[in-house]
Structures are given as C-alpha cells and as structure tokens.
C-alpha cells in the first residue's frame, strides 16, 4: 500500500518542507489540473471528473500536503485515504495511469526546482498512480 511519501534517511526535512510548503503544493496541483483540463492526451482522465475541477483540486492539495509530510488536513477531514476504494468506480488502467502521470510530470517539472527532488517525486507519484490501477488494460481479461 502506498500511504505516504518516503523521505531520504540522510535528510531530516520532509518533502513538504523541501518543496516549499503548502503554497508550492497548491501550485503543483493547480498546474496538474490545468494540464488535465487542456492536454488532449489527458482527455481519458478529464472525462472522469466534474466540469468544475476546483473541489477535487482542493482535496488533492490536502492529500498531497499530508502525503508529503505536512499537516494532516486530509485525514482530519476525510479519514484514511483509501485511494483504491475512492477510485474503484473509475476504470483505471495503464492509459489512465499514464495520462495522470503526463499531467503530474509536467506539473512537477514546472513547479519543483530541485532535480533530485523532482526525480524522487516522479518515482513516488508513478508508484502511487500504478497502485491505484484496477484494470490491467487487457481486453482479453474483461470480466462479465
């Protein structure tokens, strides 16, 4: 289970601190959803969302803040993340994971200046996105 971002043992600061706190996480999420809303390659995941991305963006800001070592605002409001359960009504396979990662990679590259932190974040985001998948994308394995 992917429940939180793992910090480097050599560095006592949290990724939340290294990113620059909640304001930078907010900028990351805003950049992510701007990409989701405009990139043609993201249509597969954009179509899963309501017209107004504002409310889901606020949830992701609180989740990522906590996941990266910041205040526990998400769990105080919504309880345990239970990401698989919360996403189970969406079909999430490799195409959806990759579209999500395309948006997140662009956001990380735009907002995060430190190359080592960018790499660490993208690796962790990929593991998170892959863990939420509930469809392997193989049409031969479709359940009836």
CSV table of C-alpha atoms in Angstrom, one decimal:
chain,number,residue,atom,x,y,z
A,1,UNK,CA,0.0,0.0,0.0
A,2,UNK,CA,1.3,3.5,-0.8
A,3,UNK,CA,0.2,5.6,2.1
A,4,UNK,CA,2.9,8.3,2.3
A,5,UNK,CA,5.9,9.7,0.5
A,6,UNK,CA,9.2,8.3,1.8
A,7,UNK,CA,11.9,10.8,2.8
A,8,UNK,CA,15.6,10.1,2.4
A,9,UNK,CA,17.2,8.8,5.6
A,10,UNK,CA,20.0,11.4,5.2
A,11,UNK,CA,17.6,14.3,5.2
A,12,UNK,CA,15.5,15.1,8.2
A,13,UNK,CA,13.3,17.6,6.5
A,14,UNK,CA,10.1,16.3,4.9
A,15,UNK,CA,9.4,16.6,1.2
A,16,UNK,CA,6.7,19.0,2.2
A,17,UNK,CA,9.4,21.3,3.6
A,18,UNK,CA,11.8,20.7,0.8
A,19,UNK,CA,9.1,21.6,-1.8
A,20,UNK,CA,8.4,24.8,0.0
A,21,UNK,CA,5.3,24.1,2.0
A,22,UNK,CA,1.6,24.2,1.1
A,23,UNK,CA,1.9,27.2,-1.2
A,24,UNK,CA,4.1,25.1,-3.6
A,25,UNK,CA,1.9,22.1,-3.3
A,26,UNK,CA,-1.1,24.3,-4.2
A,27,UNK,CA,0.9,25.5,-7.2
A,28,UNK,CA,1.7,21.9,-8.2
A,29,UNK,CA,-1.9,20.8,-8.0
A,30,UNK,CA,-3.1,23.9,-9.9
A,31,UNK,CA,-0.5,23.1,-12.6
A,32,UNK,CA,-1.6,19.5,-12.7
A,33,UNK,CA,-5.3,20.3,-13.2
A,34,UNK,CA,-4.5,23.0,-15.7
A,35,UNK,CA,-2.8,20.3,-17.8
A,36,UNK,CA,-5.6,17.8,-17.2
A,37,UNK,CA,-8.0,20.4,-18.4
A,38,UNK,CA,-6.1,21.3,-21.6
A,39,UNK,CA,-3.9,18.4,-22.8
A,40,UNK,CA,-5.7,16.2,-25.4
A,41,UNK,CA,-3.7,13.2,-24.0
A,42,UNK,CA,-5.4,13.8,-20.7
A,43,UNK,CA,-9.0,13.5,-22.0
A,44,UNK,CA,-9.3,9.9,-20.7
A,45,UNK,CA,-8.9,11.1,-17.1
A,46,UNK,CA,-10.5,14.6,-17.6
A,47,UNK,CA,-13.7,12.9,-18.6
A,48,UNK,CA,-13.8,11.1,-15.2
A,49,UNK,CA,-14.2,14.5,-13.4
A,50,UNK,CA,-16.9,17.1,-13.0
A,51,UNK,CA,-16.8,20.2,-15.1
A,52,UNK,CA,-15.5,22.2,-12.1
A,53,UNK,CA,-12.1,20.9,-11.0
A,54,UNK,CA,-12.0,23.2,-8.1
A,55,UNK,CA,-13.4,20.9,-5.4
A,56,UNK,CA,-11.3,17.9,-6.4
A,57,UNK,CA,-8.2,20.1,-6.6
A,58,UNK,CA,-8.7,21.3,-3.0
A,59,UNK,CA,-8.9,17.6,-1.9
A,60,UNK,CA,-5.7,16.7,-3.8
A,61,UNK,CA,-4.0,19.7,-2.2
A,62,UNK,CA,-4.8,18.5,1.3
A,63,UNK,CA,-4.0,14.9,0.4
A,64,UNK,CA,-0.6,15.7,-1.2
A,65,UNK,CA,0.3,18.1,1.7
A,66,UNK,CA,-0.2,15.3,4.2
A,67,UNK,CA,1.3,12.6,1.9
A,68,UNK,CA,4.5,14.7,1.6
A,69,UNK,CA,4.8,15.2,5.4
A,70,UNK,CA,2.8,18.3,6.0
A,71,UNK,CA,-0.2,18.9,8.3
A,72,UNK,CA,-2.7,16.1,8.5
A,73,UNK,CA,-5.6,18.1,6.9
A,74,UNK,CA,-6.8,15.4,4.6
A,75,UNK,CA,-7.2,12.7,7.2
A,76,UNK,CA,-8.8,15.0,9.7
A,77,UNK,CA,-11.4,15.9,7.1
A,78,UNK,CA,-11.9,12.6,5.2
A,79,UNK,CA,-10.3,9.9,7.3
A,80,UNK,CA,-7.9,7.3,5.9
A,81,UNK,CA,-7.1,8.0,2.2
A,82,UNK,CA,-8.3,4.5,1.0
A,83,UNK,CA,-7.3,5.6,-2.5
A,84,UNK,CA,-8.2,2.3,-4.2
A,85,UNK,CA,-11.7,2.3,-2.6
A,86,UNK,CA,-12.2,6.0,-3.5
A,87,UNK,CA,-11.3,5.3,-7.1
A,88,UNK,CA,-12.9,1.9,-7.6
A,89,UNK,CA,-15.9,3.3,-9.6
A,90,UNK,CA,-13.5,4.5,-12.3
A,91,UNK,CA,-11.8,2.2,-14.7
A,92,UNK,CA,-8.1,2.9,-14.2
A,93,UNK,CA,-5.7,1.0,-16.4
A,94,UNK,CA,-2.3,1.8,-17.9
A,95,UNK,CA,-3.7,4.5,-20.2
A,96,UNK,CA,-5.4,6.4,-17.3
A,97,UNK,CA,-2.2,6.0,-15.2
A,98,UNK,CA,-0.1,7.3,-18.0
A,99,UNK,CA,-2.4,10.3,-18.6
A,100,UNK,CA,-2.3,11.1,-14.9
A,101,UNK,CA,1.5,10.8,-14.9
A,102,UNK,CA,1.8,13.0,-18.0
A,103,UNK,CA,-0.1,15.8,-16.2
A,104,UNK,CA,1.9,15.3,-13.0
A,105,UNK,CA,5.2,15.1,-14.7
A,106,UNK,CA,4.6,18.5,-16.4
A,107,UNK,CA,3.4,20.0,-13.1
A,108,UNK,CA,6.5,18.7,-11.2
A,109,UNK,CA,8.8,20.0,-13.9
A,110,UNK,CA,7.1,23.4,-13.8
A,111,UNK,CA,7.0,23.8,-10.0
A,112,UNK,CA,9.8,21.9,-8.4
A,113,UNK,CA,13.3,23.4,-9.0
A,114,UNK,CA,15.5,20.7,-7.3
A,115,UNK,CA,16.3,18.0,-9.9
A,116,UNK,CA,16.8,15.3,-7.2
A,117,UNK,CA,13.5,16.1,-5.5
A,118,UNK,CA,11.8,16.1,-8.9
A,119,UNK,CA,13.1,12.7,-9.6
A,120,UNK,CA,12.1,11.3,-6.2
A,121,UNK,CA,8.6,12.8,-6.5
A,122,UNK,CA,8.1,11.4,-10.0
A,123,UNK,CA,9.2,8.0,-8.9
A,124,UNK,CA,6.8,8.1,-5.9
A,125,UNK,CA,3.9,9.5,-8.0
A,126,UNK,CA,4.3,6.7,-10.5
A,127,UNK,CA,4.1,4.1,-7.8
A,128,UNK,CA,1.0,5.8,-6.4
A,129,UNK,CA,-0.7,6.1,-9.8
A,130,UNK,CA,0.2,2.5,-10.6
A,131,UNK,CA,-1.1,1.2,-7.2
A,132,UNK,CA,-4.5,2.8,-7.8
A,133,UNK,CA,-5.0,0.9,-11.1
A,134,UNK,CA,-7.9,-1.5,-11.1
A,135,UNK,CA,-7.7,-2.6,-14.7
A,136,UNK,CA,-4.7,-4.1,-16.4
A,137,UNK,CA,-5.9,-2.8,-19.8
A,138,UNK,CA,-6.0,-6.2,-21.4
A,139,UNK,CA,-9.3,-6.6,-23.3
A,140,UNK,CA,-9.0,-10.4,-23.1
A,141,UNK,CA,-9.3,-10.3,-19.3
A,142,UNK,CA,-12.6,-8.4,-19.3
A,143,UNK,CA,-15.0,-9.5,-16.6
A,144,UNK,CA,-18.6,-10.3,-17.5
